[in-house]
Structures are given as C-alpha cells and as structure tokens.
Short mmCIF file of C-alpha atoms in Angstrom, two decimals:
data_model
loop_
_atom_site.label_atom_id
_atom_site.label_comp_id
_atom_site.label_asym_id
_atom_site.label_seq_id
_atom_site.Cartn_x
_atom_site.Cartn_y
_atom_site.Cartn_z
CA MET J 15 113.07 88.51 76.36
CA GLY J 16 109.08 88.58 76.48
CA GLU J 17 106.05 89.16 73.98
CA SER J 18 106.15 92.95 73.16
CA LYS J 19 103.33 95.42 71.72
CA MET J 20 103.33 97.01 69.22
CA PRO J 21 104.99 100.73 68.97
CA GLN J 22 101.01 102.60 68.80
CA ASP J 23 100.47 100.61 71.76
CA PHE J 24 103.06 102.33 74.29
CA VAL J 25 102.27 106.25 75.49
CA ARG J 26 104.50 108.38 73.70
CA PHE J 27 106.25 111.04 75.37
CA SER J 28 105.96 114.61 75.24
CA PRO J 29 107.07 117.09 78.48
CA ASP J 30 103.23 117.87 79.20
CA VAL J 31 103.07 113.84 80.75
CA GLU J 32 104.82 115.65 83.52
CA ARG J 33 103.02 118.17 86.28
CA VAL J 34 103.81 121.83 86.94
CA ASP J 35 104.49 122.15 91.08
CA ASP J 36 104.04 125.85 91.94
CA ASN J 37 105.56 125.39 95.50
CA PHE J 38 108.47 123.07 93.98
CA GLU J 39 111.57 125.07 93.85
CA LYS J 40 111.07 126.36 97.20
CA SER J 41 109.83 123.22 98.92
CA LEU J 42 113.43 121.99 96.84
CA GLU J 43 115.31 124.85 98.65
CA ALA J 44 113.44 123.61 101.99
CA VAL J 45 114.56 120.00 101.66
CA ILE J 46 117.81 120.74 100.34
CA GLU J 47 118.82 122.49 103.71
CA ASN J 48 117.46 119.58 105.41
CA MET J 49 119.76 117.66 103.63
CA LYS J 50 122.62 119.91 104.05
CA GLN J 51 122.25 119.87 107.60
CA HIS J 52 122.09 116.09 108.01
CA ILE J 53 125.16 115.26 106.38
CA LYS J 54 127.24 117.55 108.47
CA ARG J 55 126.05 116.79 111.19
CA SER J 56 126.67 112.67 110.40
CA VAL J 57 130.32 113.37 110.56
CA GLU J 58 129.88 113.32 114.55
CA ALA J 59 126.28 111.51 115.15
CA GLU J 60 127.32 108.73 112.74
CA GLY J 61 130.68 107.76 114.92
CA ILE J 62 133.67 107.01 112.40
CA GLN J 63 134.19 110.90 111.90
CA ARG J 64 132.46 110.90 107.73
CA ALA J 65 130.56 112.55 106.02
CA VAL J 66 127.69 110.28 104.83
CA ARG J 67 125.10 110.57 102.11
CA ASP J 68 121.69 111.38 103.12
CA ALA J 69 120.22 108.26 101.43
CA HIS J 70 121.59 105.84 100.76
CA ALA J 71 124.62 106.41 103.55
CA LYS J 72 125.90 103.13 104.01
CA GLY J 73 127.17 101.02 101.35
CA TYR J 74 128.12 97.19 101.63
CA GLY J 75 130.98 97.15 98.13
CA LEU J 76 131.88 98.51 94.65
CA ALA J 77 132.03 95.78 92.21
CA ARG J 78 133.58 95.79 88.69
CA ALA J 79 130.77 95.16 86.14
CA GLU J 80 130.54 94.89 82.13
CA VAL J 81 127.19 96.25 81.05
CA GLU J 82 126.15 94.38 77.73
CA ILE J 83 124.12 96.06 75.32
CA LEU J 84 121.87 93.38 73.66
CA ALA J 85 121.33 93.42 69.40
CA GLY J 86 118.01 92.41 68.27
CA VAL J 87 116.14 94.06 70.82
CA PRO J 88 112.71 95.02 70.08
CA GLU J 89 112.17 98.77 68.50
CA PRO J 90 110.46 100.22 71.02
CA TYR J 91 112.49 98.94 73.39
CA GLY J 92 116.26 99.65 71.60
CA GLN J 93 116.10 103.50 72.59
CA GLY J 94 118.51 105.60 73.70
CA ILE J 95 122.15 104.03 74.47
CA TYR J 96 120.32 100.26 74.13
CA GLY J 97 119.54 101.82 70.33
CA GLU J 98 123.59 100.47 69.66
CA PRO J 99 124.59 97.32 70.68
CA GLY J 100 128.05 96.26 72.80
CA ARG J 101 130.19 96.10 75.96
CA HIS J 102 130.61 98.54 77.81
CA GLU J 103 133.12 99.10 80.71
CA ALA J 104 130.47 99.32 84.78
CA ILE J 105 130.85 99.74 88.76
CA VAL J 106 128.53 99.01 90.97
CA ARG J 107 127.79 100.72 94.42
CA PHE J 108 126.29 98.34 96.57
CA SER J 109 123.68 100.33 99.65
CA GLN J 110 121.60 100.35 102.13
CA GLY J 111 119.05 102.89 101.52
CA THR J 112 118.30 104.75 104.84
CA SER J 113 120.90 107.65 106.23
CA HIS J 114 122.71 106.01 108.95
CA THR J 115 125.46 103.47 109.03
CA GLY J 116 124.78 101.13 112.32
CA ALA J 117 124.08 97.75 112.73
CA ASP J 118 121.73 96.33 109.82
CA ARG J 119 119.54 95.14 112.21
CA PHE J 120 118.05 98.57 112.91
CA LEU J 121 118.51 99.39 109.25
CA GLY J 122 116.04 97.56 108.05
CA ALA J 123 115.68 95.24 104.01
CA GLY J 124 115.75 98.12 101.85
CA VAL J 125 118.67 98.15 99.82
CA GLY J 126 119.83 100.29 96.30
CA ILE J 127 122.55 100.28 93.83
CA GLY J 128 124.36 102.58 91.76
CA LEU J 129 124.99 101.99 88.27
CA LYS J 130 127.54 103.86 86.38
CA ILE J 131 128.71 102.73 83.20
CA PHE J 132 131.15 104.09 81.15
CA GLY J 133 131.72 104.99 77.23
CA ILE J 134 128.41 106.36 76.78
CA ASP J 135 128.24 108.47 73.59
CA GLY J 136 126.42 112.23 74.18
CA GLU J 137 126.25 114.71 76.77
CA THR J 138 124.12 114.35 80.27
CA LEU J 139 121.91 115.75 81.63
CA LEU J 140 124.07 117.76 84.48
CA GLU J 141 125.61 121.32 83.43
CA ASP J 142 128.87 121.10 84.72
CA GLU J 143 129.99 118.07 83.73
CA PRO J 144 127.87 117.59 80.15
CA ASP J 145 131.23 115.28 78.06
CA SER J 146 132.13 112.61 81.28
CA HIS J 147 130.32 109.97 78.72
CA THR J 148 129.24 108.24 81.89
CA PHE J 149 125.27 107.16 82.71
CA ASP J 150 123.69 106.05 86.10
CA TYR J 151 121.23 104.53 87.68
CA ALA J 152 120.29 104.84 91.43
CA MET J 153 117.98 101.90 92.22
CA LEU J 154 116.03 100.59 95.48
CA SER J 155 115.11 97.19 96.08
CA PHE J 156 111.24 97.38 95.31
CA PRO J 157 109.13 99.09 92.59
CA ILE J 158 107.63 101.85 93.95
CA PHE J 159 108.63 105.28 96.54
CA PHE J 160 106.67 106.84 99.43
CA VAL J 161 106.78 110.40 98.05
CA ASN J 162 104.83 111.72 95.85
CA ASN J 163 106.11 114.54 95.43
CA ILE J 164 108.35 117.29 96.91
CA GLU J 165 105.84 119.25 98.57
CA HIS J 166 105.35 116.02 100.89
CA TYR J 167 109.48 115.83 100.87
CA VAL J 168 109.61 118.19 103.14
CA PHE J 169 108.08 116.44 106.23
CA ILE J 170 108.44 112.56 105.21
CA ASP J 171 112.23 112.79 105.39
CA PRO J 172 113.35 114.28 108.56
CA LEU J 173 111.36 111.00 109.21
CA PHE J 174 112.92 109.22 107.11
CA GLN J 175 116.89 110.07 108.41
CA SER J 176 114.93 108.86 111.62
CA LEU J 177 114.88 105.72 111.16
CA GLY J 178 118.03 104.06 111.49
CA MET J 179 118.93 105.52 114.59
CA VAL J 180 119.95 103.26 117.48
CA PRO J 181 117.23 103.55 120.30
CA PRO J 182 118.47 104.05 123.75
CA ALA J 183 119.74 101.15 125.72
CA ASP J 184 117.16 102.29 128.50
CA GLU J 185 113.82 102.76 125.96
CA SER J 186 110.39 101.19 127.54
CA PRO J 187 107.90 99.27 124.87
CA GLU J 188 105.40 102.15 126.01
CA GLU J 189 108.17 104.66 125.00
CA ARG J 190 108.63 103.11 121.19
CA ARG J 191 105.55 102.52 121.07
CA ALA J 192 104.74 106.40 122.07
CA LYS J 193 107.79 106.75 119.56
CA MET J 194 105.86 104.62 117.13
CA TYR J 195 102.12 107.15 116.92
CA ARG J 196 104.02 109.91 116.45
CA PHE J 197 106.13 109.22 113.86
CA LEU J 198 102.71 107.39 111.57
CA HIS J 199 100.55 110.48 113.01
CA ASP J 200 103.47 112.54 111.77
CA TRP J 201 103.88 111.08 108.15
CA VAL J 202 100.52 110.98 107.41
CA THR J 203 99.32 115.18 108.31
CA GLY J 204 102.13 116.00 108.15
CA LYS J 205 103.16 116.77 111.12
CA GLY J 206 99.87 118.41 111.18
CA THR J 207 100.72 120.93 108.74
CA LEU J 208 97.70 119.17 106.39
CA PRO J 209 94.44 118.84 105.80
CA PRO J 210 92.49 116.38 106.08
CA GLU J 211 92.57 115.55 102.05
CA GLU J 212 96.05 116.05 101.79
CA TRP J 213 96.85 113.15 104.24
CA ALA J 214 99.58 111.20 103.01
CA TRP J 215 98.16 107.60 103.30
CA LYS J 216 99.14 106.30 99.66
CA GLU J 217 102.41 107.35 101.11
CA LEU J 218 101.88 105.81 104.04
CA GLY J 219 101.17 102.13 102.33
CA ALA J 220 104.29 102.57 100.29
CA PHE J 221 106.36 102.65 103.43
CA LEU J 222 104.97 100.43 104.98
CA GLN J 223 105.20 98.04 101.80
CA PHE J 224 108.23 98.72 102.30
CA THR J 225 108.79 97.46 106.27
CA GLN J 226 107.64 93.76 104.98
CA ILE J 227 111.32 93.49 102.85
CA LYS J 228 112.87 90.06 103.49
CA TYR J 229 116.29 90.09 104.14
CA VAL J 230 118.51 88.55 101.67
CA ASN J 231 121.81 87.84 99.11
CA LEU J 232 122.03 91.43 98.04
CA LEU J 233 122.84 89.48 95.18
CA LEU J 234 118.63 88.21 94.88
CA SER J 235 117.23 91.64 95.03
CA THR J 236 115.87 92.97 92.58
CA TYR J 237 116.33 97.04 91.89
CA TRP J 238 114.01 99.70 90.13
CA THR J 239 114.23 103.13 89.05
CA MET J 240 110.87 103.79 90.74
CA GLY J 241 110.31 106.56 89.36
CA SER J 242 110.00 106.74 85.65
CA VAL J 243 112.44 107.69 82.85
CA ARG J 244 111.98 109.10 79.42
CA HIS J 245 113.34 106.05 77.27
CA GLY J 246 114.03 107.70 73.33
CA ASP J 247 110.10 108.40 72.34
CA TYR J 248 108.23 106.54 75.12
CA ILE J 249 108.45 106.26 78.78
CA ALA J 250 109.93 104.29 80.85
CA LYS J 251 110.77 102.48 84.32
CA VAL J 252 114.10 100.76 84.27
CA ARG J 253 114.75 97.20 86.84
CA VAL J 254 117.99 95.00 87.31
CA ALA J 255 117.32 91.91 87.91
CA PRO J 256 118.65 88.41 88.84
CA VAL J 257 119.83 85.75 86.49
CA GLN J 258 117.93 82.46 87.78
CA GLU J 259 120.88 80.14 86.39
CA PHE J 260 123.18 82.53 88.80
CA ALA J 261 120.40 83.26 91.71
CA ASP J 262 120.47 79.73 91.39
CA ARG J 263 123.91 79.33 92.99
CA VAL J 264 124.18 81.40 95.46
CA VAL J 265 124.83 79.86 98.93
CA GLN J 266 124.09 82.37 101.12
CA ARG J 267 120.64 83.71 100.45
CA THR J 268 118.43 84.55 103.72
CA LEU J 269 120.10 86.73 105.95
CA ASP J 270 119.65 87.06 110.30
CA PRO J 271 119.96 90.20 110.89
CA SER J 272 120.04 89.54 114.94
CA ALA J 273 122.96 87.11 114.42
CA GLN J 274 125.73 89.15 113.72
CA GLU J 275 125.76 93.46 113.12
CA GLN J 276 126.82 93.25 109.53
CA VAL J 277 124.96 90.47 107.22
CA PHE J 278 125.29 92.10 103.91
CA ARG J 279 128.90 93.07 103.57
CA PRO J 280 130.03 89.52 104.61
CA ALA J 281 127.97 88.21 102.41
CA LEU J 282 127.51 89.28 99.32
CA VAL J 283 131.89 89.52 99.76
CA ALA J 284 131.63 86.12 100.39
CA GLU J 285 129.60 85.25 96.61
CA LEU J 286 131.48 87.80 94.96
CA ARG J 287 135.01 86.30 95.62
CA GLU J 288 133.80 81.91 95.18
CA ARG J 289 132.14 83.59 91.42
CA PRO J 290 130.25 85.11 88.49
CA TYR J 291 126.99 87.20 88.83
CA GLU J 292 124.78 88.40 86.54
CA PHE J 293 121.43 90.21 86.51
CA ASP J 294 119.03 91.57 82.99
CA ILE J 295 118.76 95.25 82.89
CA GLN J 296 114.97 95.22 81.82
CA VAL J 297 112.39 97.78 80.13
CA GLN J 298 108.81 97.96 81.11
CA LEU J 299 106.94 100.95 77.84
CA CYS J 300 104.17 103.00 79.82
CA THR J 301 100.64 101.85 78.16
CA ASP J 302 98.41 104.07 80.31
CA LEU J 303 99.17 106.86 81.39
CA ASP J 304 96.00 106.62 84.42
CA HIS J 305 96.93 102.83 85.56
CA MET J 306 100.42 103.60 84.48
CA PRO J 307 101.22 107.36 85.63
CA VAL J 308 104.17 109.27 85.91
CA GLU J 309 103.36 111.80 88.57
CA ASP J 310 102.02 109.05 91.68
CA LEU J 311 104.85 106.62 92.76
CA THR J 312 103.13 104.90 95.18
CA VAL J 313 101.82 102.57 92.24
CA ARG J 314 103.72 100.11 90.90
CA TRP J 315 102.87 99.57 87.12
CA SER J 316 100.79 96.21 85.45
CA GLU J 317 103.43 93.91 84.09
CA THR J 318 100.24 92.92 82.56
CA LEU J 319 99.69 96.37 80.63
CA SER J 320 103.00 95.60 79.95
CA PRO J 321 105.72 93.35 81.10
CA PHE J 322 109.97 94.21 80.91
CA VAL J 323 111.80 93.33 78.26
CA THR J 324 115.56 92.67 78.62
CA VAL J 325 117.69 95.59 76.38
CA ALA J 326 121.13 94.78 77.95
CA LYS J 327 122.87 92.17 80.24
CA LEU J 328 125.29 93.31 83.71
CA ARG J 329 127.65 90.88 84.41
CA LEU J 330 130.05 90.95 87.31
CA PRO J 331 132.89 88.71 87.31
CA GLN J 332 134.54 86.74 90.14
CA GLN J 333 136.45 89.46 92.49
CA ASP J 334 137.62 90.23 96.03
CA ILE J 335 135.61 93.33 96.85
CA GLY J 336 136.82 92.91 100.99
CA GLY J 337 139.04 94.99 101.71
CA ASP J 338 139.32 98.46 102.58
CA ASP J 339 140.85 100.14 99.78
CA ASN J 340 137.60 99.57 98.36
CA LEU J 341 135.10 100.21 100.54
CA GLU J 342 137.19 103.64 100.21
CA ARG J 343 137.16 104.05 95.96
CA MET J 344 133.11 103.52 96.99
CA ASP J 345 132.73 106.03 99.52
CA ALA J 346 134.83 108.70 96.67
CA THR J 347 132.11 107.76 93.82
CA SER J 348 128.74 110.02 92.92
CA MET J 349 125.62 107.94 91.81
CA THR J 350 122.42 110.04 90.53
CA PRO J 351 119.43 109.54 88.50
CA TRP J 352 119.77 112.82 86.31
CA ARG J 353 123.06 111.53 85.22
CA VAL J 354 122.09 110.32 81.80
CA THR J 355 122.26 111.77 77.96
CA GLU J 356 118.12 113.54 77.38
CA GLU J 357 116.86 110.23 76.10
CA HIS J 358 116.70 108.99 78.83
CA ARG J 359 115.07 112.15 80.89
CA PRO J 360 114.17 111.72 84.68
CA LEU J 361 110.33 112.37 84.58
CA GLY J 362 108.28 113.46 87.78
CA ASN J 363 108.19 115.41 90.08
CA ILE J 364 110.24 113.25 92.27
CA MET J 365 112.96 112.51 90.06
CA ARG J 366 113.24 116.21 89.06
CA ALA J 367 114.19 117.06 92.55
CA ARG J 368 116.48 114.67 92.51
CA LYS J 369 118.12 116.27 90.11
CA GLU J 370 120.09 119.68 92.36
CA ILE J 371 119.55 116.63 95.17
CA TYR J 372 121.32 114.39 94.60
CA ARG J 373 124.13 117.46 93.12
CA GLN J 374 124.53 119.35 96.00
CA SER J 375 124.41 116.18 98.23
CA SER J 376 127.90 115.03 96.34
CA ILE J 377 129.58 118.44 96.57
CA LEU J 378 129.14 119.23 100.49
CA ARG J 379 130.10 114.94 100.94
CA HIS J 380 133.28 116.00 98.83
CA GLN J 381 134.30 119.23 100.59
CA LEU J 382 133.37 117.55 104.24
CA ASN J 383 135.72 114.27 103.62
CA ASP J 384 138.41 116.51 101.72
CA GLN J 385 138.02 113.97 98.76
CA VAL J 386 138.60 115.14 95.23
CA ARG J 387 134.63 115.23 93.04
CA LYS J 388 135.72 114.01 90.26
CA GLU J 389 133.97 111.56 87.78
CA PRO J 390 135.63 108.62 86.36
CA SER J 391 136.43 107.70 83.36
CA ASN J 392 136.62 103.80 83.47
CA LEU J 393 137.37 101.28 85.32
CA ALA J 394 140.77 102.00 85.47
CA GLU J 395 140.90 105.05 87.30
CA VAL J 396 138.54 103.73 89.99
CA PHE J 397 140.12 100.82 90.86
CA GLY J 398 143.89 102.29 90.09
CA THR J 399 144.77 99.06 87.47
#
C-alpha cells in the first residue's frame, strides 16, 4: 500500500476549501441549456436514431464486477465507505470521453469508466434518490481536467462537443489548418470574450496533454476522478489502476485506430472472454492546498507529496460482454459523481456543476430514448439474472 503519512499531515476537510463564484448559477444554466440542445440534436446527428450523452457518448461495454473494501487500511484512508471491510456487487461502464459515437480514430484515446457499487449504507447526495444504496464514480483516463470553472466551461463545452465530429471528405489541408487555428483561438480567448489576463492558457495546456494519450486496451488505462472529493475527515483524489499481474496477461495491448473503425470494444470483449481482470481502487490525500488545489483541476497532485494508497479491489470476472443486449443495458445506465454519501462529497466549482448537469442529462436522454429511468439495486436488476 505504500507508506502513509500521519493524520496531522493531511489537510482536514471544511466547507471553506471551496471557492464561492457569484456567477455560478447563471453559467450553470447556460451549460445545461447547451447540453440539452446537444442531446436533442444527437438523435439525428449521430446517425443511430438515439439520444446520446453529451460526454462519454460512446460506450464500449458494461461489465459485471465486485468491489472488495480491504481490511487493515490505515485510518486516514479508511474513511466513509472504506471504513467497513466487505464485498459489494458492482458494474463498470467503459466509454469514450467525447460527445460523439463515430469511428474511434476520430474520437481520440481519452477514455473513461463509470463505476457503480451496490449495497452501500447511507443516503446519497441526490435528493431525488437518497435511498438507492448505490455509489458511483465517473472517471477519465487522465489525472487532470481541461476546465477549471463553470464560467470557462460555457465556451469550452461547445468546443469540446466539436471534437470527434467526422471531418468533411473534401476538406483540404488548408481548411483543416484554419479550423485548428480557430479552435485554439476560441479556446484561449473564450471566443474573444475574455480579457488577456483571463485567457485560458492553463486549460489549453491541459487539453493538449489529453491529445498525447495513446490508444491502448481499456484494461490497461488508469482512471482518475480528476476533481477532488471529500474523504471523511480529509480531502482526496481517487483513481482506479490496473493490477500489474493482470495487466501483464493482456494480449491486445496497443491499438491501431487506422486499421479499423472500432478498436476499443473488440479488444475489451476479447480479453474479458478469456480471463478475469483486477484493478486497485486507490486514494491520494491532500497535504498542501497550494500544491494540491481543490479548485484548479489542471494541476496534477504530486505523488511525492502524497502517494496513492490502495483501499479496495475492483474485480471483473471472466465474462462475455459482446452482445447487443449488453450495449442496450449499458445505454440505460446512469452514472454521476454525486451518487455518493456525504463523506465522499465532490468538491470544487466544476465538480459542483456536475451534479445538475449529470442529472438533467440522464433525465432527458431516458425520455428521448423511451427508457425507464430507475436506479438498480443489484446485478440481477441490471443483467436480468
């Protein structure tokens, strides 16, 4: 697990670690309206006659899983749900990070997981389903995020939604170059609305790091919360990292998106058909708010200042997730970083915005797709067996 610090070395949680933004509600309304318009358009625009998520639109499979919360975890790390050893049923939704569903080569290599753990005691922070007894993580395959506050998200979100769109077949190199320059200008300047002292250079730098992610098997990626969360008495970031012994057995490791349209799902399906897999669920506690900030998601927390410590195991049994029925079940699921207990409250401007964005996205998508929106209570309700 690594050597842990004494409790007094960790920053204790208090509500004042978050910054108040007077324009938060106005900006949130703008983001939600843009999100709704994107989802409504997606029914026709994506060519699959179905509304898709405004992020993580393309899913690669829904896997049965088990989470074992470990005994003997050091007290600062064994907080909240991790304070009680035990085994829980779980599901994992593997997905693309963007807003579209086309060929993997257009969507990029930034991928994600939604992890849902069943049988968790305590009320969730979702007022419309406090007694679901489920606990979610929504994670990306990169430790930082490319937006720091909801005001910037207003102009960055539409730019993000443009990623993964299939370029016109007759687009010339000059047109592609001009489009890229316009994209970079709009990102940094807020489409010309920001004064130079507020230009989004840090967020552009974080986004450009995303573009360097390599195409690898989904089982070989590490997935982060990106934003920070409350961890009982402390403040943390959480990640899900491959266990080396299992990663070494993966046969289809690097993927070539130019070779075929779909590379992530076939490789994932093939591996899980042949063998089980295991990840570590790990917690990194904040030791210094200046170097490990809550509100600046473009800053990677130093593992020298505070290492990740394993608190649980995420196990995927050998299984077949290759059928269309799996995709249907996956599409009907809802994942949100706010389906957690108070001890694990998401922290910071962007994480706070996700509460209503995820909720309204899920409601609208289920309505447009004529799906029943009901939170399952166990694996049998998800898979029917």
